[in-house]
Amino acid sequence: MIARALGIPAMRFNGLIGITVVGLLLLVAIFGPWLAPYDPLKLDLLARLKGPSAAHLLGADEFGRDMLSRLMYGARTSAWIAFATVLFAIVFGTFFGILAGFLRGWTDRLLMMVNDALLAFPGLLLALGFMAVFGASRNGIIIALGIAYMPVAVRVVRGTVLSIREREYVEASRVMGNSGIVTMLRHVLPNCLAPIMVLATTMFGWVVLSESALSFLGLGVPPPAPSWGNMLSTGRPYINQAPHIIILPGLCISITLLGVNLLGDAVRDWLDPKMQD
Amino acid sequence: MVRFVLTRIATAIPTLFLVSIAVFALMRMIPGDPAALMLGDLAQPGQLEALRHEMGLDRPIALQYLYWLGDVLSGDFGQSISTRQPVLPLMLERFSVSATIVVVAVFFATLIAVPAGMFAAWRQNRAGDIAVIATSTLLLSIPSFWLGLMLLLIFGLQLGWLPVVGYVPFSRDFGSALLFIILPVVTLVLVESGSITRMARASTIEVARLEYITHARAKGLPESTVMWRHAFKNAFAPTMTLIGLVLGSLLANIAVIEMVFTIPGLGRLLVDGIYARDYPIVQGCMLFTAFLYVLVNLLVDLLYPLLDPRVTA
């Protein structure tokens, strides 16, 4: 409704909000160490569980650590893990997807068999299994979530490749004597970019959520390093005494996810007008 | 019809088989020797070899898998390393807790979200639609465990209306069992309504464009008849697939909710198993949950022809 008053189409207005939120997240993630008023690990026992004050703008946590600084470093953690995970899932997913879709035959059947087995695991389950293997660590989460979400990318890319490999320009490239690899890189890959972009944006949101869930379960970013998820987990016993240490990290996750979801819808409408409701 | 059902069941079998291989392989990737883990630090030199032999760990890996699969198929999921309890009865007990919450939550989420999505589609691009879309996008963006903590803070701690943490089985005391599951169920209903509403809206809009709807309207049928009698069945089919996915994935995602409300469910069992490096528990829970996920999706596929008879053709 605000959008209509300003004369902007609703979709573009939502996209604008989305890009602003995600942009802010990235700014805080990159410049957090310079913006944060305190060291996120510095203890100030006198400020323990205290609410917002002039010294600590958003209050302090159960060890008297500055909440604002921890939230900023948490943004850095979330953004970095989400970025690295999406990159991992998309790069490997695209590689296997193109391989399966372009080569067909046994390669396709074998890859799809493994892929379907991985897709048969619901949401967090596969990631939880991998965390049992790797133990709770930053790189562990990136690999675990990366492998857990890769099959979706394989599926999307393979589907796209199958639909374009019979097109005339791909045929033409082959007739011209280009090798399979050249045809794949020059003609097939660029046409997969739109669905990959749409998926990457959506996946960024899934990863932020899953990482915070894993950290909340104590199987993600190990404390004392701050992540929004582990702040919720370690602050939970103090929920009644100092609600701010629980409210703030969750608010950060929600706002980030809202931004990513709005941006995701906008990217989808922009790149794939067919999918518009 | 019979052919459709049989084919669909037959395609689920290789998937289940692959899932079991994946779980087995994953568990073998866990660093450390399960036998050494079981014995602890006080093992005598010969004891380790004896236990490895007893557990079959000295056999070739493919053989180990086959023996394990045989055991699982006969209902033997091994025993917990830390408590020495057999895994299957433990899982079934915990599963009944998780399943109660998940099924009740998905039922209510569907009951709210499907009509809300259809309403939004019917009022497409008008105020009602925008309100529904905005609410569902917002709900989609709130992590369930945080929403749970907020509800717990407001209704449990501040207002004191509902019990804060714990669980009472329905068989023991129906009244207090109900009180204990209100907060976890409400949390899941709110969070899951978001995606279901959006799906119901999108598929209703898709169906509403079709000629038979225009035809029904042209006949002069009231809007409510057009929506419920004509649009609903076709629009609900894709939504049902999503509901199946939600139901299945919640069985894994519920771990965070069980953590928030200290509920002894299957998700907690798995997470605690990971902490304790109790690998028979982890292996059992992963296999059990993944099997359920495949079965729920199979069931949804089998129900599909009831809504859309064309799929059996």
PDB file of C-alpha atoms in Angstrom, chain A:
ATOM      1  CA  MET A   1       0.000   0.000   0.000  1.00  0.00           C
ATOM      2  CA  ILE A   2       2.911   2.309   0.746  1.00  0.00           C
ATOM      3  CA  ALA A   3       4.202   1.200  -2.627  1.00  0.00           C
ATOM      4  CA  ARG A   4       1.017   2.299  -4.356  1.00  0.00           C
ATOM      5  CA  ALA A   5       1.145   5.681  -2.629  1.00  0.00           C
ATOM      6  CA  LEU A   6       4.673   6.169  -3.907  1.00  0.00           C
ATOM      7  CA  GLY A   7       3.665   5.037  -7.379  1.00  0.00           C
ATOM      8  CA  ILE A   8       6.082   2.080  -7.486  1.00  0.00           C
ATOM      9  CA  PRO A   9       4.843  -1.365  -8.554  1.00  0.00           C
ATOM     10  CA  ALA A  10       4.500  -3.589  -5.458  1.00  0.00           C
ATOM     11  CA  MET A  11       6.935  -6.212  -6.718  1.00  0.00           C
ATOM     12  CA  ARG A  12       9.676  -3.692  -7.374  1.00  0.00           C
ATOM     13  CA  PHE A  13       9.062  -2.065  -3.993  1.00  0.00           C
ATOM     14  CA  ASN A  14       9.486  -5.430  -2.254  1.00  0.00           C
ATOM     15  CA  GLY A  15      12.641  -6.060  -4.236  1.00  0.00           C
ATOM     16  CA  LEU A  16      13.910  -2.664  -3.103  1.00  0.00           C
ATOM     17  CA  ILE A  17      13.344  -3.565   0.555  1.00  0.00           C
ATOM     18  CA  GLY A  18      14.990  -6.926  -0.040  1.00  0.00           C
ATOM     19  CA  ILE A  19      18.079  -5.475  -1.656  1.00  0.00           C
ATOM     20  CA  THR A  20      18.379  -2.818   1.073  1.00  0.00           C
ATOM     21  CA  VAL A  21      18.255  -5.411   3.849  1.00  0.00           C
ATOM     22  CA  VAL A  22      20.711  -7.757   2.113  1.00  0.00           C
ATOM     23  CA  GLY A  23      22.970  -4.797   1.270  1.00  0.00           C
ATOM     24  CA  LEU A  24      22.982  -3.689   4.911  1.00  0.00           C
ATOM     25  CA  LEU A  25      23.767  -7.235   6.025  1.00  0.00           C
ATOM     26  CA  LEU A  26      26.730  -7.387   3.658  1.00  0.00           C
ATOM     27  CA  LEU A  27      27.976  -3.947   4.774  1.00  0.00           C
ATOM     28  CA  VAL A  28      27.850  -4.955   8.435  1.00  0.00           C
ATOM     29  CA  ALA A  29      29.414  -8.308   7.585  1.00  0.00           C
ATOM     30  CA  ILE A  30      32.325  -6.705   5.741  1.00  0.00           C
ATOM     31  CA  PHE A  31      32.920  -3.618   7.901  1.00  0.00           C
ATOM     32  CA  GLY A  32      31.724  -5.109  11.218  1.00  0.00           C
ATOM     33  CA  PRO A  33      35.195  -5.199  12.806  1.00  0.00           C
ATOM     34  CA  TRP A  34      35.594  -1.448  12.216  1.00  0.00           C
ATOM     35  CA  LEU A  35      32.001  -0.545  13.125  1.00  0.00           C
ATOM     36  CA  ALA A  36      31.653  -2.632  16.280  1.00  0.00           C
ATOM     37  CA  PRO A  37      32.142  -0.576  19.451  1.00  0.00           C
ATOM     38  CA  TYR A  38      33.743  -3.470  21.412  1.00  0.00           C
ATOM     39  CA  ASP A  39      35.634  -6.700  20.983  1.00  0.00           C
ATOM     40  CA  PRO A  40      32.786  -9.286  20.787  1.00  0.00           C
ATOM     41  CA  LEU A  41      34.637 -11.529  23.255  1.00  0.00           C
ATOM     42  CA  LYS A  42      35.529  -8.819  25.798  1.00  0.00           C
ATOM     43  CA  LEU A  43      33.980  -9.570  29.198  1.00  0.00           C
ATOM     44  CA  ASP A  44      32.498  -6.813  31.337  1.00  0.00           C
ATOM     45  CA  LEU A  45      31.076  -8.603  34.346  1.00  0.00           C
ATOM     46  CA  LEU A  46      29.535  -5.440  35.799  1.00  0.00           C
ATOM     47  CA  ALA A  47      27.330  -5.103  32.706  1.00  0.00           C
ATOM     48  CA  ARG A  48      26.157  -8.737  32.888  1.00  0.00           C
ATOM     49  CA  LEU A  49      22.595  -9.208  31.549  1.00  0.00           C
ATOM     50  CA  LYS A  50      22.054  -5.423  31.634  1.00  0.00           C
ATOM     51  CA  GLY A  51      19.644  -3.898  29.127  1.00  0.00           C
ATOM     52  CA  PRO A  52      20.469  -1.113  26.680  1.00  0.00           C
ATOM     53  CA  SER A  53      22.546   1.772  28.078  1.00  0.00           C
ATOM     54  CA  ALA A  54      24.874   4.486  26.838  1.00  0.00           C
ATOM     55  CA  ALA A  55      27.900   2.206  27.228  1.00  0.00           C
ATOM     56  CA  HIS A  56      26.210  -0.800  25.628  1.00  0.00           C
ATOM     57  CA  LEU A  57      23.638   0.440  23.104  1.00  0.00           C
ATOM     58  CA  LEU A  58      21.869  -2.934  22.844  1.00  0.00           C
ATOM     59  CA  GLY A  59      22.775  -4.186  26.302  1.00  0.00           C
ATOM     60  CA  ALA A  60      25.137  -6.964  27.322  1.00  0.00           C
ATOM     61  CA  ASP A  61      24.878 -10.754  27.391  1.00  0.00           C
ATOM     62  CA  GLU A  62      25.293 -13.343  30.161  1.00  0.00           C
ATOM     63  CA  PHE A  63      29.052 -12.669  30.347  1.00  0.00           C
ATOM     64  CA  GLY A  64      28.719  -8.912  29.981  1.00  0.00           C
ATOM     65  CA  ARG A  65      29.834  -8.996  26.356  1.00  0.00           C
ATOM     66  CA  ASP A  66      28.501  -6.151  24.203  1.00  0.00           C
ATOM     67  CA  MET A  67      25.385  -7.322  22.314  1.00  0.00           C
ATOM     68  CA  LEU A  68      25.728  -4.851  19.434  1.00  0.00           C
ATOM     69  CA  SER A  69      29.296  -5.969  18.716  1.00  0.00           C
ATOM     70  CA  ARG A  70      28.336  -9.630  18.951  1.00  0.00           C
ATOM     71  CA  LEU A  71      25.370  -9.145  16.605  1.00  0.00           C
ATOM     72  CA  MET A  72      27.658  -7.410  14.102  1.00  0.00           C
ATOM     73  CA  TYR A  73      30.205 -10.223  14.221  1.00  0.00           C
ATOM     74  CA  GLY A  74      27.285 -12.654  14.064  1.00  0.00           C
ATOM     75  CA  ALA A  75      26.206 -11.034  10.798  1.00  0.00           C
ATOM     76  CA  ARG A  76      29.718 -11.604   9.516  1.00  0.00           C
ATOM     77  CA  THR A  77      29.570 -15.274  10.504  1.00  0.00           C
ATOM     78  CA  SER A  78      26.130 -15.836   8.968  1.00  0.00           C
ATOM     79  CA  ALA A  79      26.911 -13.988   5.751  1.00  0.00           C
ATOM     80  CA  TRP A  80      30.257 -15.711   5.255  1.00  0.00           C
ATOM     81  CA  ILE A  81      28.891 -19.195   5.930  1.00  0.00           C
ATOM     82  CA  ALA A  82      25.871 -18.589   3.691  1.00  0.00           C
ATOM     83  CA  PHE A  83      28.039 -17.205   0.891  1.00  0.00           C
ATOM     84  CA  ALA A  84      30.589 -20.027   1.044  1.00  0.00           C
ATOM     85  CA  THR A  85      27.888 -22.709   1.308  1.00  0.00           C
ATOM     86  CA  VAL A  86      25.873 -21.374  -1.626  1.00  0.00           C
ATOM     87  CA  LEU A  87      29.059 -21.103  -3.686  1.00  0.00           C
ATOM     88  CA  PHE A  88      29.971 -24.688  -2.824  1.00  0.00           C
ATOM     89  CA  ALA A  89      26.489 -26.055  -3.599  1.00  0.00           C
ATOM     90  CA  ILE A  90      26.075 -24.043  -6.799  1.00  0.00           C
ATOM     91  CA  VAL A  91      29.554 -24.690  -8.246  1.00  0.00           C
ATOM     92  CA  PHE A  92      29.471 -28.441  -7.657  1.00  0.00           C
ATOM     93  CA  GLY A  93      25.755 -28.639  -8.422  1.00  0.00           C
ATOM     94  CA  THR A  94      26.242 -26.862 -11.750  1.00  0.00           C
ATOM     95  CA  PHE A  95      29.218 -29.058 -12.612  1.00  0.00           C
ATOM     96  CA  PHE A  96      27.391 -32.328 -11.953  1.00  0.00           C
ATOM     97  CA  GLY A  97      24.126 -31.007 -13.416  1.00  0.00           C
ATOM     98  CA  ILE A  98      25.761 -30.045 -16.726  1.00  0.00           C
ATOM     99  CA  LEU A  99      27.714 -33.292 -16.793  1.00  0.00           C
ATOM    100  CA  ALA A 100      24.568 -35.367 -16.274  1.00  0.00           C
ATOM    101  CA  GLY A 101      22.363 -33.385 -18.628  1.00  0.00           C
ATOM    102  CA  PHE A 102      24.893 -33.059 -21.409  1.00  0.00           C
ATOM    103  CA  LEU A 103      26.518 -36.477 -21.429  1.00  0.00           C
ATOM    104  CA  ARG A 104      23.311 -38.425 -20.697  1.00  0.00           C
ATOM    105  CA  GLY A 105      23.618 -42.207 -20.673  1.00  0.00           C
ATOM    106  CA  TRP A 106      25.377 -43.943 -17.809  1.00  0.00           C
ATOM    107  CA  THR A 107      26.956 -40.797 -16.365  1.00  0.00           C
ATOM    108  CA  ASP A 108      23.495 -39.293 -16.075  1.00  0.00           C
ATOM    109  CA  ARG A 109      21.937 -42.410 -14.563  1.00  0.00           C
ATOM    110  CA  LEU A 110      24.710 -42.851 -11.990  1.00  0.00           C
ATOM    111  CA  LEU A 111      24.790 -39.181 -10.969  1.00  0.00           C
ATOM    112  CA  MET A 112      21.028 -39.016 -10.714  1.00  0.00           C
ATOM    113  CA  MET A 113      20.930 -42.162  -8.600  1.00  0.00           C
ATOM    114  CA  VAL A 114      23.289 -40.617  -6.038  1.00  0.00           C
ATOM    115  CA  ASN A 115      21.460 -37.317  -6.306  1.00  0.00           C
ATOM    116  CA  ASP A 116      18.048 -38.861  -5.693  1.00  0.00           C
ATOM    117  CA  ALA A 117      19.407 -40.703  -2.677  1.00  0.00           C
ATOM    118  CA  LEU A 118      20.589 -37.379  -1.213  1.00  0.00           C
ATOM    119  CA  LEU A 119      17.302 -35.668  -2.115  1.00  0.00           C
ATOM    120  CA  ALA A 120      15.446 -38.386  -0.234  1.00  0.00           C
ATOM    121  CA  PHE A 121      16.681 -36.869   3.049  1.00  0.00           C
ATOM    122  CA  PRO A 122      14.531 -34.107   4.506  1.00  0.00           C
ATOM    123  CA  GLY A 123      15.858 -30.614   5.214  1.00  0.00           C
ATOM    124  CA  LEU A 124      18.219 -30.551   8.137  1.00  0.00           C
ATOM    125  CA  LEU A 125      18.634 -34.315   8.503  1.00  0.00           C
ATOM    126  CA  LEU A 126      21.503 -34.763   6.072  1.00  0.00           C
ATOM    127  CA  ALA A 127      23.291 -31.724   7.489  1.00  0.00           C
ATOM    128  CA  LEU A 128      22.872 -33.149  11.014  1.00  0.00           C
ATOM    129  CA  GLY A 129      24.407 -36.429   9.822  1.00  0.00           C
ATOM    130  CA  PHE A 130      27.388 -34.637   8.312  1.00  0.00           C
ATOM    131  CA  MET A 131      27.860 -32.582  11.480  1.00  0.00           C
ATOM    132  CA  ALA A 132      28.161 -35.908  13.318  1.00  0.00           C
ATOM    133  CA  VAL A 133      31.034 -36.700  10.959  1.00  0.00           C
ATOM    134  CA  PHE A 134      32.810 -33.338  10.906  1.00  0.00           C
ATOM    135  CA  GLY A 135      32.064 -32.137  14.438  1.00  0.00           C
ATOM    136  CA  ALA A 136      30.844 -28.609  15.147  1.00  0.00           C
ATOM    137  CA  SER A 137      33.010 -26.139  13.234  1.00  0.00           C
ATOM    138  CA  ARG A 138      32.680 -23.348  10.710  1.00  0.00           C
ATOM    139  CA  ASN A 139      34.097 -25.313   7.780  1.00  0.00           C
ATOM    140  CA  GLY A 140      32.134 -28.355   8.896  1.00  0.00           C
ATOM    141  CA  ILE A 141      28.860 -26.427   8.469  1.00  0.00           C
ATOM    142  CA  ILE A 142      29.881 -25.119   5.053  1.00  0.00           C
ATOM    143  CA  ILE A 143      30.630 -28.614   3.748  1.00  0.00           C
ATOM    144  CA  ALA A 144      27.637 -30.231   5.492  1.00  0.00           C
ATOM    145  CA  LEU A 145      25.095 -27.680   4.281  1.00  0.00           C
ATOM    146  CA  GLY A 146      26.847 -27.451   0.910  1.00  0.00           C
ATOM    147  CA  ILE A 147      26.449 -31.173   0.310  1.00  0.00           C
ATOM    148  CA  ALA A 148      22.914 -31.141   1.720  1.00  0.00           C
ATOM    149  CA  TYR A 149      21.757 -28.410  -0.693  1.00  0.00           C
ATOM    150  CA  MET A 150      23.845 -29.395  -3.743  1.00  0.00           C
ATOM    151  CA  PRO A 151      21.330 -32.002  -5.026  1.00  0.00           C
ATOM    152  CA  VAL A 152      18.719 -29.280  -5.564  1.00  0.00           C
ATOM    153  CA  ALA A 153      21.187 -27.384  -7.752  1.00  0.00           C
ATOM    154  CA  VAL A 154      22.085 -30.558  -9.684  1.00  0.00           C
ATOM    155  CA  ARG A 155      18.397 -31.149 -10.376  1.00  0.00           C
ATOM    156  CA  VAL A 156      17.666 -27.593 -11.518  1.00  0.00           C
ATOM    157  CA  VAL A 157      20.761 -27.355 -13.752  1.00  0.00           C
ATOM    158  CA  ARG A 158      20.255 -30.794 -15.286  1.00  0.00           C
ATOM    159  CA  GLY A 159      16.641 -29.939 -16.086  1.00  0.00           C
ATOM    160  CA  THR A 160      17.693 -26.721 -17.789  1.00  0.00           C
ATOM    161  CA  VAL A 161      20.470 -28.456 -19.735  1.00  0.00           C
ATOM    162  CA  LEU A 162      18.068 -31.146 -20.932  1.00  0.00           C
ATOM    163  CA  SER A 163      15.705 -28.491 -22.226  1.00  0.00           C
ATOM    164  CA  ILE A 164      18.391 -26.551 -24.133  1.00  0.00           C
ATOM    165  CA  ARG A 165      20.673 -29.294 -25.395  1.00  0.00           C
ATOM    166  CA  GLU A 166      18.313 -30.014 -28.293  1.00  0.00           C
ATOM    167  CA  ARG A 167      18.126 -26.360 -29.342  1.00  0.00           C
ATOM    168  CA  GLU A 168      19.494 -25.373 -32.734  1.00  0.00           C
ATOM    169  CA  TYR A 169      22.369 -23.251 -31.459  1.00  0.00           C
ATOM    170  CA  VAL A 170      23.751 -26.140 -29.416  1.00  0.00           C
ATOM    171  CA  GLU A 171      23.362 -28.386 -32.447  1.00  0.00           C
ATOM    172  CA  ALA A 172      25.073 -25.714 -34.587  1.00  0.00           C
ATOM    173  CA  SER A 173      28.023 -25.522 -32.207  1.00  0.00           C
ATOM    174  CA  ARG A 174      28.458 -29.285 -32.470  1.00  0.00           C
ATOM    175  CA  VAL A 175      28.151 -29.276 -36.252  1.00  0.00           C
ATOM    176  CA  MET A 176      30.796 -26.529 -36.400  1.00  0.00           C
ATOM    177  CA  GLY A 177      33.151 -29.058 -34.863  1.00  0.00           C
ATOM    178  CA  ASN A 178      33.389 -27.564 -31.355  1.00  0.00           C
ATOM    179  CA  SER A 179      34.302 -30.085 -28.699  1.00  0.00           C
ATOM    180  CA  GLY A 180      31.823 -31.079 -26.014  1.00  0.00           C
ATOM    181  CA  ILE A 181      33.587 -28.951 -23.401  1.00  0.00           C
ATOM    182  CA  VAL A 182      33.586 -25.823 -25.562  1.00  0.00           C
ATOM    183  CA  THR A 183      29.905 -26.299 -26.380  1.00  0.00           C
ATOM    184  CA  MET A 184      29.108 -26.769 -22.712  1.00  0.00           C
ATOM    185  CA  LEU A 185      31.032 -23.711 -21.519  1.00  0.00           C
ATOM    186  CA  ARG A 186      30.178 -21.366 -24.387  1.00  0.00           C
ATOM    187  CA  HIS A 187      26.608 -22.296 -25.157  1.00  0.00           C
ATOM    188  CA  VAL A 188      25.058 -24.425 -22.423  1.00  0.00           C
ATOM    189  CA  LEU A 189      26.376 -22.820 -19.217  1.00  0.00           C
ATOM    190  CA  PRO A 190      25.370 -19.196 -20.012  1.00  0.00           C
ATOM    191  CA  ASN A 191      21.802 -20.336 -20.586  1.00  0.00           C
ATOM    192  CA  CYS A 192      21.675 -21.972 -17.190  1.00  0.00           C
ATOM    193  CA  LEU A 193      22.612 -18.757 -15.400  1.00  0.00           C
ATOM    194  CA  ALA A 194      19.086 -17.386 -14.858  1.00  0.00           C
ATOM    195  CA  PRO A 195      17.716 -20.426 -12.993  1.00  0.00           C
ATOM    196  CA  ILE A 196      21.028 -20.710 -11.099  1.00  0.00           C
ATOM    197  CA  MET A 197      20.748 -17.092  -9.922  1.00  0.00           C
ATOM    198  CA  VAL A 198      17.162 -17.613  -8.777  1.00  0.00           C
ATOM    199  CA  LEU A 199      18.163 -20.755  -6.900  1.00  0.00           C
ATOM    200  CA  ALA A 200      21.255 -19.138  -5.351  1.00  0.00           C
ATOM    201  CA  THR A 201      19.194 -16.298  -3.865  1.00  0.00           C
ATOM    202  CA  THR A 202      16.635 -18.686  -2.390  1.00  0.00           C
ATOM    203  CA  MET A 203      19.365 -20.971  -1.145  1.00  0.00           C
ATOM    204  CA  PHE A 204      21.085 -18.088   0.659  1.00  0.00           C
ATOM    205  CA  GLY A 205      17.988 -17.824   2.853  1.00  0.00           C
ATOM    206  CA  TRP A 206      17.831 -21.581   3.493  1.00  0.00           C
ATOM    207  CA  VAL A 207      21.463 -21.583   4.568  1.00  0.00           C
ATOM    208  CA  VAL A 208      21.112 -18.607   6.932  1.00  0.00           C
ATOM    209  CA  LEU A 209      18.180 -20.413   8.571  1.00  0.00           C
ATOM    210  CA  SER A 210      19.861 -23.838   8.677  1.00  0.00           C
ATOM    211  CA  GLU A 211      23.128 -22.461  10.008  1.00  0.00           C
ATOM    212  CA  SER A 212      21.319 -20.663  12.811  1.00  0.00           C
ATOM    213  CA  ALA A 213      19.329 -23.831  13.564  1.00  0.00           C
ATOM    214  CA  LEU A 214      22.505 -25.962  13.689  1.00  0.00           C
ATOM    215  CA  SER A 215      24.236 -23.383  15.885  1.00  0.00           C
ATOM    216  CA  PHE A 216      21.156 -23.239  18.107  1.00  0.00           C
ATOM    217  CA  LEU A 217      21.373 -27.021  18.496  1.00  0.00           C
ATOM    218  CA  GLY A 218      25.022 -26.672  19.493  1.00  0.00           C
ATOM    219  CA  LEU A 219      26.155 -28.357  16.274  1.00  0.00           C
ATOM    220  CA  GLY A 220      27.107 -25.238  14.350  1.00  0.00           C
ATOM    221  CA  VAL A 221      29.472 -22.373  15.073  1.00  0.00           C
ATOM    222  CA  PRO A 222      31.119 -23.275  18.396  1.00  0.00           C
ATOM    223  CA  PRO A 223      31.037 -20.589  21.138  1.00  0.00           C
ATOM    224  CA  PRO A 224      32.508 -18.219  22.219  1.00  0.00           C
ATOM    225  CA  ALA A 225      32.681 -16.986  18.591  1.00  0.00           C
ATOM    226  CA  PRO A 226      29.336 -15.205  18.081  1.00  0.00           C
ATOM    227  CA  SER A 227      26.730 -16.446  15.626  1.00  0.00           C
ATOM    228  CA  TRP A 228      23.059 -15.497  15.851  1.00  0.00           C
ATOM    229  CA  GLY A 229      22.117 -19.129  16.357  1.00  0.00           C
ATOM    230  CA  ASN A 230      24.556 -19.874  19.169  1.00  0.00           C
ATOM    231  CA  MET A 231      23.700 -16.572  20.904  1.00  0.00           C
ATOM    232  CA  LEU A 232      20.102 -17.843  21.114  1.00  0.00           C
ATOM    233  CA  SER A 233      21.323 -21.157  22.440  1.00  0.00           C
ATOM    234  CA  THR A 234      23.690 -19.865  25.138  1.00  0.00           C
ATOM    235  CA  GLY A 235      21.341 -17.032  26.125  1.00  0.00           C
ATOM    236  CA  ARG A 236      18.299 -19.286  26.508  1.00  0.00           C
ATOM    237  CA  PRO A 237      18.660 -19.913  30.274  1.00  0.00           C
ATOM    238  CA  TYR A 238      18.498 -16.137  30.859  1.00  0.00           C
ATOM    239  CA  ILE A 239      15.370 -15.552  28.759  1.00  0.00           C
ATOM    240  CA  ASN A 240      13.274 -14.334  31.684  1.00  0.00           C
ATOM    241  CA  GLN A 241      15.961 -12.223  33.389  1.00  0.00           C
ATOM    242  CA  ALA A 242      17.260 -10.546  30.235  1.00  0.00           C
ATOM    243  CA  PRO A 243      14.868 -11.066  27.300  1.00  0.00           C
ATOM    244  CA  HIS A 244      16.945  -8.751  25.074  1.00  0.00           C
ATOM    245  CA  ILE A 245      19.705 -11.341  24.669  1.00  0.00           C
ATOM    246  CA  ILE A 246      17.141 -13.678  23.065  1.00  0.00           C
ATOM    247  CA  ILE A 247      14.974 -11.139  21.245  1.00  0.00           C
ATOM    248  CA  LEU A 248      17.792  -9.374  19.361  1.00  0.00           C
ATOM    249  CA  PRO A 249      19.581 -12.294  17.615  1.00  0.00           C
ATOM    250  CA  GLY A 250      16.233 -13.756  16.485  1.00  0.00           C
ATOM    251  CA  LEU A 251      15.173 -10.380  15.167  1.00  0.00           C
ATOM    252  CA  CYS A 252      18.411 -10.213  13.160  1.00  0.00           C
ATOM    253  CA  ILE A 253      17.779 -13.654  11.643  1.00  0.00           C
ATOM    254  CA  SER A 254      14.140 -12.793  10.841  1.00  0.00           C
ATOM    255  CA  ILE A 255      14.963  -9.457   9.207  1.00  0.00           C
ATOM    256  CA  THR A 256      17.731 -11.082   7.161  1.00  0.00           C
ATOM    257  CA  LEU A 257      15.429 -13.888   6.024  1.00  0.00           C
ATOM    258  CA  LEU A 258      12.656 -11.426   5.184  1.00  0.00           C
ATOM    259  CA  GLY A 259      15.108  -9.419   3.083  1.00  0.00           C
ATOM    260  CA  VAL A 260      16.423 -12.504   1.322  1.00  0.00           C
ATOM    261  CA  ASN A 261      12.891 -13.821   0.670  1.00  0.00           C
ATOM    262  CA  LEU A 262      11.746 -10.498  -0.802  1.00  0.00           C
ATOM    263  CA  LEU A 263      14.899 -10.282  -2.893  1.00  0.00           C
ATOM    264  CA  GLY A 264      14.428 -13.898  -3.994  1.00  0.00           C
ATOM    265  CA  ASP A 265      10.873 -13.199  -5.192  1.00  0.00           C
ATOM    266  CA  ALA A 266      12.077 -10.116  -7.039  1.00  0.00           C
ATOM    267  CA  VAL A 267      14.998 -11.925  -8.710  1.00  0.00           C
ATOM    268  CA  ARG A 268      12.650 -14.718  -9.760  1.00  0.00           C
ATOM    269  CA  ASP A 269      10.141 -12.313 -11.279  1.00  0.00           C
ATOM    270  CA  TRP A 270      12.909 -10.420 -12.994  1.00  0.00           C
ATOM    271  CA  LEU A 271      14.735 -13.392 -14.513  1.00  0.00           C
ATOM    272  CA  ASP A 272      11.860 -15.762 -14.995  1.00  0.00           C
ATOM    273  CA  PRO A 273       8.652 -13.924 -15.894  1.00  0.00           C
ATOM    274  CA  LYS A 274       6.922 -17.259 -16.498  1.00  0.00           C
ATOM    275  CA  MET A 275       6.987 -18.030 -12.786  1.00  0.00           C
ATOM    276  CA  GLN A 276       5.206 -14.815 -11.792  1.00  0.00           C
ATOM    277  CA  ASP A 277       1.970 -15.415  -9.942  1.00  0.00           C
TER     278      ASP A 277
END
